[in-house]
Amino acid sequence: MEKLWGGRFTGKSEAWIDEFGASIFYDQKLAQEDIEGSKAHVTMLGKTGIISEVEAAEILQGLTILEEKAQQGKLSFTSQNEDIHLNIEKLLHDEIGAVAGKLHTGRSRNDQVATDMHLYLKKQVQLILEGIQALKETLVDKAEQHVETIMPGYTHLQHAQPISFAHHLLAYHGMFARDYERFSESIKRIDISPLGSAALAGTTFPIDRELTAELLGFSSIYENSLDGVSDRDFIIEFLSNASLLMMHLSRFCEELILWTSHEFQFVELTDTYSTGSSIMPQKKNPDMAELIRGKTGRVYGNLFSLLTVLKGLPLAYNKDFQEDKEGMFDTAETVQKCVAVFTGMIETMKVNKQTMAASTEKDFSNATELADYLAKKGVPFREAHEIVGKLVLTCTQNGHYLQDIPLADYQAVHPAIEADIYEVLASKTAVEKRDSYGGTGFEQIKAAIARIKKG
Ligand code: ARG
C-alpha cells in the first residue's frame, strides 16, 4: 500500500517493520480528538482563505461522517497507515476523494499529535476530578457518622494515642483535597494549543492559531513552535499527580488490608469488594484493596518511563515521543477505576466500632494522659515522663494497665495524682480533650467537617 509520505521512497516496506513503527494499535483512542483537531484546522483554513470555503466545507462534511462512524465503532484502522493521524486522513480520502489532501496544509503530525493529547488529557483530568470529588464527599459522610468512634492512633504501627476514627478519615480527606487541587491547577498547563506549530518552525501559510485554539476550547496557545511540538511536561505532570493520588489510595488500602485481618477486625468489607479462596472455604480476601495497592506500581512505572524517554531528547520532535501515549492512557484509565472502586469500598464498609474502641482499653495509649496530668499539676514534663515510664514497666511486669493501678499506689508514686485520674485515663476522655486546632477532639472534628462543607 502507498504511504502518505511515500514520495521520496523507492524501497519496499516490510509489514513487521511497519508494525514496529506503528502506534495505531493504541493511539486509535485519540480518534475523536484527532477529528476534532482536524475540524478546527480545516475551518481555519477556509476562514483564512488558505483553501476555498467550498473545499473546507467538503472536508468538514467528510470529517463529520468519520466522527459519526468513529462513535459507532465503525472505523477500521490498519498498521500500514502507522498512526491515527494517517489512518483518519486515508479514511477521509476514501470518503471524499482528492480534496482530502488539502486538510494537511500548514500542519504537521507533530503539532497534530500534541493537540490530540492536550485535548484528551483535558477531558480525562476533568473525569478524574469528578471521581476525587465523590471520594472526598464519601469520606466526609463517613467521618460524620464516626466522630465519636474511638480507635487506636498509631506511630511505628504501635498504639500511640487514641483518636477518633473520623479524624483518621479526615486525614485522608486532606490528602485527596490536595490531589484535587493539584489536578485542577495542572489544567492550565494542559489547556494550551500547540496547533499551528506545524512540524517545528511554524508555517509560511497565514494561519490563525488563535482561531483554532478558540474552536477547540483551549485557553491559550504555545508561544514557541519548537516548545509546542516537543513539550510533554503536561503529561509528566499528569503522571506525577496520578502517582501521588495512587500513593494516597495505596496507603489507605494498606490500612484496610490490615484492618480486615483477623488480628484487627476493625472493618469488614462487603462481599462485592472481597473474594474467596479456591481451596480455603473460610477466606474473604480484600482483593480490591490489594489490587489498588498493586496498581500504584504501574502508575509510578508510567511516570518513570516517560521521564526516562524524555531525558536525552534534542529538540524538536523525535519518534521516541510515540512512547508517551500508552502510559498516559493506562494511567488515566487505571486512576479513574481505582478511585471509583475505592470510593465504593469506603462507602459500603462496615466499621466495628466496639472492636476498635476495645483495642484502646487494654493498652498503654493513655500513658501520655497521665504524664500530661502530672505536668498540668506542675511536675516538669520530663520528670512526669520518667514516672509514667516506670509505671508502665511495672504494669507490664504485673500484667495490668495504668487504669488498673489503685489510687493508693498512685499516691505513693506521686501525691498530685487524685481520684479524677481514672476519668482522665479513659480513652474517650483522651480523645475528647485533644481540643487543639486540627486535633482529634470531638469539637475539633465537628469544626473541621463544618469547614470542609463550607468549602
Ligand atoms: N505517531 C506519532 C507519535 O505518536 C505521530 C507523530 C509522527 N511525527 C513524525 N514526525 N513521525 O508521536
Coordinates of C-alpha atoms and ligand atoms in Angstrom, one line a residue:
M1 CA 0.0 0.0 0.0
E2 CA 1.2 3.6 -0.8
K3 CA 2.4 5.5 2.1
L4 CA 1.0 9.0 2.6
W5 CA 4.6 10.2 3.0
G6 CA 6.0 7.8 0.3
G7 CA 7.1 10.3 -2.4
R8 CA 10.9 10.2 -1.7
F9 CA 11.0 6.4 -1.0
T10 CA 11.9 3.8 -3.6
G11 CA 12.5 0.7 -1.4
K12 CA 9.8 -1.6 -0.3
S13 CA 8.4 -1.6 3.3
E14 CA 8.1 -4.7 5.3
A15 CA 4.9 -5.4 7.3
W16 CA 6.7 -6.4 10.5
I17 CA 8.8 -3.2 10.4
D18 CA 5.7 -1.2 9.7
E19 CA 4.1 -2.8 12.7
F20 CA 7.0 -2.0 14.9
G21 CA 6.8 1.7 13.9
A22 CA 3.1 1.9 14.2
S23 CA 1.1 3.4 17.0
I24 CA -2.4 2.8 15.6
F25 CA -2.9 -0.2 18.0
Y26 CA -3.2 2.2 20.9
D27 CA -3.4 5.8 19.5
Q28 CA -6.8 4.9 18.0
K29 CA -8.1 6.0 21.4
L30 CA -7.4 9.6 20.0
A31 CA -9.7 9.2 17.0
Q32 CA -12.3 11.6 18.5
E33 CA -9.7 14.2 19.4
D34 CA -7.9 13.8 16.1
I35 CA -11.1 14.5 14.2
E36 CA -12.0 17.5 16.4
G37 CA -8.5 18.9 15.8
S38 CA -8.8 18.5 12.1
K39 CA -12.3 20.1 12.0
A40 CA -10.9 23.2 13.8
H41 CA -7.9 23.2 11.5
V42 CA -9.9 23.0 8.3
T43 CA -12.4 25.6 9.5
M44 CA -9.5 27.9 10.0
L45 CA -8.0 27.1 6.5
G46 CA -11.3 28.0 5.0
K47 CA -11.8 31.2 7.0
T48 CA -8.3 32.5 6.3
G49 CA -8.7 31.7 2.6
I50 CA -5.8 29.2 2.6
I51 CA -8.2 26.8 0.9
S52 CA -11.5 27.7 -0.5
E53 CA -14.6 27.8 1.7
V54 CA -16.2 25.1 -0.6
E55 CA -13.2 22.8 -0.1
A56 CA -13.2 23.4 3.6
A57 CA -16.9 22.6 3.7
E58 CA -16.4 19.3 1.8
I59 CA -13.6 18.3 4.1
L60 CA -15.6 19.2 7.2
Q61 CA -18.5 17.1 6.0
G62 CA -16.2 14.2 5.4
L63 CA -14.8 14.6 8.9
T64 CA -18.3 14.7 10.4
I65 CA -19.1 11.4 8.7
L66 CA -15.9 9.9 10.1
E67 CA -16.7 11.2 13.5
E68 CA -20.1 9.5 13.5
K69 CA -18.6 6.3 12.3
A70 CA -15.9 6.5 15.0
Q71 CA -18.5 7.0 17.7
Q72 CA -20.3 3.9 16.4
G73 CA -17.0 2.0 16.3
K74 CA -17.3 1.6 12.6
L75 CA -13.9 2.8 11.5
S76 CA -11.3 0.3 10.7
F77 CA -7.6 1.1 11.0
T78 CA -4.5 -0.6 9.7
S79 CA -0.9 -0.6 10.8
Q80 CA 0.2 0.2 7.3
N81 CA -1.1 3.6 7.9
E82 CA 1.0 3.8 11.0
D83 CA -1.0 6.0 13.3
I84 CA -4.3 7.6 14.0
H85 CA -3.5 10.7 12.0
L86 CA -2.6 8.9 8.8
N87 CA -5.4 6.5 9.2
I88 CA -8.0 9.2 9.5
E89 CA -6.5 11.1 6.6
K90 CA -6.7 8.0 4.5
L91 CA -10.2 7.2 5.5
L92 CA -11.1 10.8 4.7
H93 CA -9.6 10.3 1.3
D94 CA -11.7 7.2 0.8
E95 CA -14.8 9.2 1.8
I96 CA -14.4 12.4 -0.2
G97 CA -11.6 11.9 -2.7
A98 CA -8.6 14.1 -3.6
V99 CA -9.8 17.2 -1.8
A100 CA -9.0 15.4 1.5
G101 CA -5.3 16.1 0.6
K102 CA -5.8 19.8 1.4
L103 CA -6.6 19.1 5.0
H104 CA -2.9 18.8 6.0
T105 CA -2.0 22.2 4.6
G106 CA 0.1 24.2 7.1
R107 CA 0.1 21.4 9.6
S108 CA 2.3 18.5 10.6
R109 CA 1.6 15.3 12.5
N110 CA 3.9 16.8 15.1
D111 CA 1.5 19.6 16.2
Q112 CA -1.4 17.3 15.4
V113 CA -0.4 14.6 17.8
A114 CA 0.4 17.1 20.5
T115 CA -3.0 18.8 20.0
D116 CA -4.8 15.4 20.3
M117 CA -3.0 14.7 23.6
H118 CA -3.8 18.1 25.1
L119 CA -7.5 17.6 24.2
Y120 CA -7.5 14.0 25.5
L121 CA -5.9 14.8 28.8
K122 CA -8.1 17.9 29.5
K123 CA -11.1 15.6 29.3
Q124 CA -9.5 12.9 31.4
V125 CA -8.4 15.2 34.2
Q126 CA -12.0 16.5 34.4
L127 CA -13.2 13.0 34.9
I128 CA -10.6 12.3 37.5
L129 CA -11.6 15.5 39.3
E130 CA -15.2 14.3 39.4
G131 CA -14.0 11.0 40.9
I132 CA -11.9 12.6 43.6
Q133 CA -14.8 14.9 44.5
A134 CA -17.1 12.0 45.0
L135 CA -14.4 10.3 47.1
K136 CA -14.0 13.4 49.3
E137 CA -17.7 13.6 49.9
T138 CA -17.8 9.9 50.8
L139 CA -15.0 10.5 53.4
V140 CA -16.9 13.4 54.9
D141 CA -20.1 11.4 55.1
K142 CA -18.3 8.6 56.9
A143 CA -16.5 11.0 59.2
E144 CA -19.8 12.5 60.2
Q145 CA -21.0 9.1 61.2
H146 CA -17.9 8.3 63.3
V147 CA -17.0 11.5 65.2
E148 CA -17.2 9.5 68.5
T149 CA -15.8 6.2 67.2
I150 CA -12.6 5.6 69.1
M151 CA -9.7 3.8 67.6
P152 CA -6.0 3.5 68.4
G153 CA -3.9 6.1 66.7
Y154 CA -0.5 4.6 65.6
T155 CA 3.1 5.7 65.2
H156 CA 5.5 3.0 64.1
L157 CA 2.4 0.8 63.8
Q158 CA 2.3 0.7 67.6
H159 CA -0.5 2.1 69.7
A160 CA 0.3 5.7 70.3
Q161 CA -2.7 7.7 71.5
P162 CA -6.4 7.0 71.0
I163 CA -8.1 9.1 68.2
S164 CA -11.4 9.4 66.6
F165 CA -12.0 7.3 63.5
A166 CA -13.4 10.4 61.8
H167 CA -10.0 12.1 62.4
H168 CA -8.3 9.3 60.5
L169 CA -10.8 9.6 57.7
L170 CA -10.3 13.3 57.5
A171 CA -6.6 13.0 57.3
Y172 CA -7.1 11.2 54.0
H173 CA -9.6 13.8 53.0
G174 CA -6.8 16.3 53.4
M175 CA -4.6 14.3 51.0
F176 CA -7.3 13.9 48.4
A177 CA -8.2 17.6 48.7
R178 CA -4.5 18.3 47.7
D179 CA -4.8 15.8 44.9
Y180 CA -7.9 17.6 43.7
E181 CA -6.1 20.9 43.9
R182 CA -3.0 19.6 42.0
F183 CA -5.1 18.2 39.2
S184 CA -7.2 21.4 38.9
E185 CA -4.1 23.6 38.9
S186 CA -2.5 21.4 36.2
I187 CA -5.3 22.1 33.8
K188 CA -3.9 25.5 32.9
R189 CA -0.8 23.8 31.6
I190 CA -2.8 21.2 29.6
D191 CA -5.2 23.8 28.3
I192 CA -2.7 25.2 25.7
S193 CA -2.9 24.8 22.0
P194 CA 0.2 23.6 20.1
L195 CA -1.8 23.6 16.8
G196 CA -0.1 25.7 14.2
S197 CA 3.4 25.0 15.5
A198 CA 3.5 22.8 12.4
A199 CA 6.5 20.4 12.1
L200 CA 8.7 22.6 14.4
A201 CA 9.1 26.1 13.0
G202 CA 5.6 27.4 12.2
T203 CA 4.4 27.8 8.6
T204 CA 4.5 30.2 5.7
F205 CA 0.7 29.9 5.4
P206 CA -1.2 32.8 7.0
I207 CA -2.8 30.5 9.6
D208 CA -4.8 31.8 12.6
R209 CA -3.7 29.9 15.7
E210 CA -6.0 31.9 18.0
L211 CA -8.9 30.8 15.9
T212 CA -8.1 27.1 16.1
A213 CA -7.4 27.4 19.8
E214 CA -10.7 29.0 20.3
L215 CA -12.6 26.4 18.2
L216 CA -11.0 23.7 20.3
G217 CA -11.8 25.4 23.6
F218 CA -8.1 26.0 24.5
S219 CA -7.4 29.0 26.8
S220 CA -4.1 29.9 25.3
I221 CA -1.5 28.9 22.7
Y222 CA 2.1 27.9 22.9
E223 CA 4.3 30.9 22.4
N224 CA 7.1 29.0 20.7
S225 CA 6.5 26.4 18.0
L226 CA 9.5 24.3 19.0
D227 CA 8.2 24.1 22.5
G228 CA 4.7 23.5 21.2
V229 CA 5.6 20.3 19.4
S230 CA 8.1 18.9 21.9
D231 CA 6.5 19.7 25.3
R232 CA 5.4 16.7 27.2
D233 CA 5.7 18.3 30.6
F234 CA 1.9 18.3 30.8
I235 CA 1.8 14.5 30.6
I236 CA 4.7 14.1 33.1
E237 CA 2.9 16.4 35.5
F238 CA -0.3 14.4 35.0
L239 CA 1.5 11.1 35.7
S240 CA 3.2 12.7 38.7
N241 CA -0.2 13.9 40.1
A242 CA -1.6 10.5 39.4
S243 CA 1.3 8.8 41.2
L244 CA 0.6 10.9 44.3
L245 CA -3.0 10.1 44.2
M246 CA -2.3 6.4 43.8
M247 CA 0.1 6.6 46.7
H248 CA -2.6 8.0 48.9
L249 CA -5.1 5.4 47.8
S250 CA -2.5 2.7 48.4
R251 CA -1.7 3.8 51.9
F252 CA -5.4 3.7 52.8
C253 CA -5.7 0.3 51.1
E254 CA -2.8 -1.0 53.2
E255 CA -4.7 0.1 56.3
L256 CA -7.9 -1.6 55.1
I257 CA -6.0 -4.8 54.4
L258 CA -4.6 -4.7 58.0
W259 CA -7.9 -3.7 59.5
T260 CA -9.8 -6.5 57.8
S261 CA -7.3 -9.1 59.1
H262 CA -8.2 -11.5 62.0
E263 CA -5.8 -9.6 64.3
F264 CA -7.6 -6.3 63.9
Q265 CA -11.2 -6.9 62.8
F266 CA -11.7 -3.1 62.7
V267 CA -13.7 -3.1 59.5
E268 CA -15.5 -5.6 57.2
L269 CA -15.6 -5.0 53.5
T270 CA -18.8 -6.1 51.7
D271 CA -18.8 -9.2 49.5
T272 CA -18.6 -7.0 46.4
Y273 CA -15.2 -5.9 47.3
S274 CA -13.9 -9.2 48.5
T275 CA -13.1 -12.6 47.0
G276 CA -12.8 -16.1 48.3
S277 CA -10.2 -18.7 48.0
S278 CA -10.4 -21.7 45.7
I279 CA -9.1 -24.0 48.4
M280 CA -9.7 -22.4 51.8
P281 CA -13.5 -22.1 52.3
Q282 CA -13.3 -19.6 55.2
K283 CA -11.4 -17.0 53.2
K284 CA -12.7 -13.5 52.5
N285 CA -9.8 -11.6 51.0
P286 CA -9.6 -7.8 50.5
D287 CA -8.6 -8.3 46.8
M288 CA -9.8 -4.9 45.5
A289 CA -7.7 -3.0 48.2
E290 CA -4.7 -5.1 47.3
L291 CA -5.2 -4.6 43.6
I292 CA -5.3 -0.8 44.0
R293 CA -2.1 -1.0 46.1
G294 CA -0.6 -3.1 43.3
K295 CA -1.7 -0.9 40.5
T296 CA 0.1 2.0 42.2
G297 CA 3.3 0.3 40.9
R298 CA 2.3 0.5 37.3
V299 CA 1.3 4.2 37.6
Y300 CA 4.7 5.0 39.1
G301 CA 6.2 2.9 36.3
N302 CA 4.4 5.1 33.7
L303 CA 5.8 8.2 35.3
F304 CA 9.4 6.9 35.3
S305 CA 9.1 5.5 31.9
L306 CA 8.1 8.9 30.4
L307 CA 10.7 10.8 32.4
T308 CA 13.3 8.5 31.1
V309 CA 12.1 8.6 27.5
L310 CA 12.3 12.4 27.6
K311 CA 15.6 12.9 29.4
G312 CA 18.0 12.9 26.5
L313 CA 15.9 14.1 23.6
P314 CA 17.1 17.0 21.5
L315 CA 14.5 19.5 20.1
A316 CA 12.2 19.1 18.5
Y317 CA 10.1 16.1 17.6
N318 CA 11.6 12.6 17.9
K319 CA 9.9 9.3 17.2
D320 CA 10.6 8.5 20.9
F321 CA 7.6 10.7 21.7
Q322 CA 5.4 8.0 20.4
E323 CA 6.2 6.2 23.6
D324 CA 4.3 8.9 25.5
K325 CA 0.9 7.5 24.9
E326 CA 0.3 4.1 26.4
G327 CA 1.4 5.1 29.9
M328 CA -0.9 8.2 29.7
F329 CA -3.9 6.1 28.5
D330 CA -3.2 3.4 31.1
T331 CA -2.8 5.9 33.9
A332 CA -5.9 7.8 33.1
E333 CA -8.0 4.6 33.0
T334 CA -6.3 3.0 36.0
V335 CA -6.7 6.0 38.2
Q336 CA -10.4 6.5 37.4
K337 CA -11.2 2.9 38.1
C338 CA -9.2 2.8 41.3
V339 CA -10.8 5.9 42.6
A340 CA -14.3 4.6 41.8
V341 CA -13.7 1.2 43.3
F342 CA -12.0 2.7 46.4
T343 CA -14.9 5.1 46.9
G344 CA -17.4 2.2 46.8
M345 CA -15.4 0.2 49.2
I346 CA -15.3 3.0 51.8
E347 CA -18.9 3.8 51.3
T348 CA -20.0 0.3 52.0
M349 CA -17.5 -0.9 54.6
K350 CA -18.8 -1.9 58.0
V351 CA -17.0 -0.3 60.9
N352 CA -16.7 -2.5 64.0
K353 CA -16.9 0.4 66.5
Q354 CA -16.7 -1.9 69.6
T355 CA -13.6 -3.8 68.4
M356 CA -11.9 -0.5 67.5
A357 CA -12.7 1.1 70.8
A358 CA -12.0 -2.1 72.8
S359 CA -8.5 -2.2 71.4
T360 CA -7.7 1.1 73.2
E361 CA -9.0 -0.3 76.5
K362 CA -6.2 -2.8 77.1
D363 CA -3.2 -0.9 76.1
F364 CA -0.9 1.9 77.2
S365 CA -2.2 4.5 74.7
N366 CA -3.3 6.6 77.7
A367 CA 0.2 7.0 79.1
T368 CA 0.6 10.5 77.7
E369 CA -2.6 11.4 79.5
L370 CA -1.0 10.5 82.9
A371 CA 2.2 12.4 82.0
D372 CA 0.2 15.5 80.9
Y373 CA -1.9 15.2 84.1
L374 CA 1.2 15.4 86.2
A375 CA 2.6 18.2 84.1
K376 CA -0.6 20.2 84.5
K377 CA 0.0 19.9 88.2
G378 CA 3.4 21.5 88.0
V379 CA 5.6 18.4 87.6
P380 CA 8.2 19.1 84.8
F381 CA 7.1 17.1 81.8
R382 CA 10.4 15.2 81.6
E383 CA 10.0 14.1 85.2
A384 CA 6.4 13.1 84.6
H385 CA 7.5 11.1 81.5
E386 CA 10.0 9.2 83.6
I387 CA 7.5 8.5 86.4
V388 CA 4.9 7.2 83.9
G389 CA 7.5 5.2 82.0
K390 CA 8.4 3.4 85.3
L391 CA 4.7 2.7 86.0
V392 CA 4.3 1.3 82.5
L393 CA 7.2 -1.0 83.2
T394 CA 5.7 -2.2 86.5
C395 CA 2.3 -2.7 84.8
T396 CA 3.8 -4.8 82.0
Q397 CA 5.6 -6.9 84.6
N398 CA 2.3 -7.4 86.6
G399 CA 0.1 -7.9 83.5
H400 CA -2.2 -5.0 84.0
Y401 CA -2.7 -1.4 82.8
L402 CA -2.5 2.1 84.1
Q403 CA -6.2 2.3 84.7
D404 CA -5.9 -0.8 87.0
I405 CA -3.5 0.8 89.4
P406 CA -5.2 1.5 92.8
L407 CA -5.4 5.2 93.9
A408 CA -3.3 4.5 97.0
D409 CA -0.4 3.1 94.8
Y410 CA -0.7 6.2 92.6
Q411 CA -0.5 8.5 95.5
A412 CA 2.5 6.6 96.7
V413 CA 4.2 7.3 93.4
H414 CA 3.1 11.0 93.4
P415 CA 0.8 12.8 95.8
A416 CA -0.5 15.0 92.9
I417 CA -2.4 12.1 91.5
E418 CA -6.0 12.1 92.7
A419 CA -9.2 10.2 92.1
D420 CA -10.1 12.0 88.9
I421 CA -7.2 10.2 87.2
Y422 CA -9.4 7.3 86.1
E423 CA -11.6 9.6 84.2
V424 CA -8.5 11.2 82.6
L425 CA -7.2 7.8 81.6
A426 CA -10.4 6.7 79.8
S427 CA -9.7 6.7 76.0
K428 CA -12.9 8.6 75.3
T429 CA -11.7 11.5 77.5
A430 CA -8.3 11.3 76.0
V431 CA -9.8 11.9 72.5
E432 CA -12.4 14.4 73.5
K433 CA -9.9 16.6 75.4
R434 CA -7.5 16.9 72.5
D435 CA -9.1 20.2 71.6
S436 CA -6.1 21.9 70.0
Y437 CA -6.8 23.2 66.5
G438 CA -6.6 20.3 64.0
G439 CA -6.5 17.8 66.8
T440 CA -8.7 14.7 67.3
G441 CA -11.1 16.3 69.9
F442 CA -14.8 15.8 69.0
E443 CA -15.4 19.5 68.8
Q444 CA -12.4 20.0 66.6
I445 CA -13.6 17.3 64.2
K446 CA -17.1 18.8 64.0
A447 CA -15.4 22.1 63.3
A448 CA -13.2 20.5 60.6
I449 CA -16.2 18.9 59.0
A450 CA -18.1 22.3 59.0
R451 CA -15.1 24.0 57.4
I452 CA -14.9 21.4 54.7
K453 CA -18.6 21.6 54.0
K454 CA -18.3 25.4 53.8
G455 CA -15.6 24.9 51.1
Ligands
ARG1 N1 2.6 8.6 15.8 C1 3.4 9.7 16.0 C2 3.5 9.9 17.5 O1 2.8 9.3 18.2 C3 2.8 10.9 15.4 C4 3.7 12.0 15.1 C5 4.6 11.5 14.0 N2 5.5 12.5 13.5 C6 6.6 12.2 12.8 N3 7.4 13.2 12.5 N4 7.0 11.0 12.6 O2 4.4 10.6 18.0

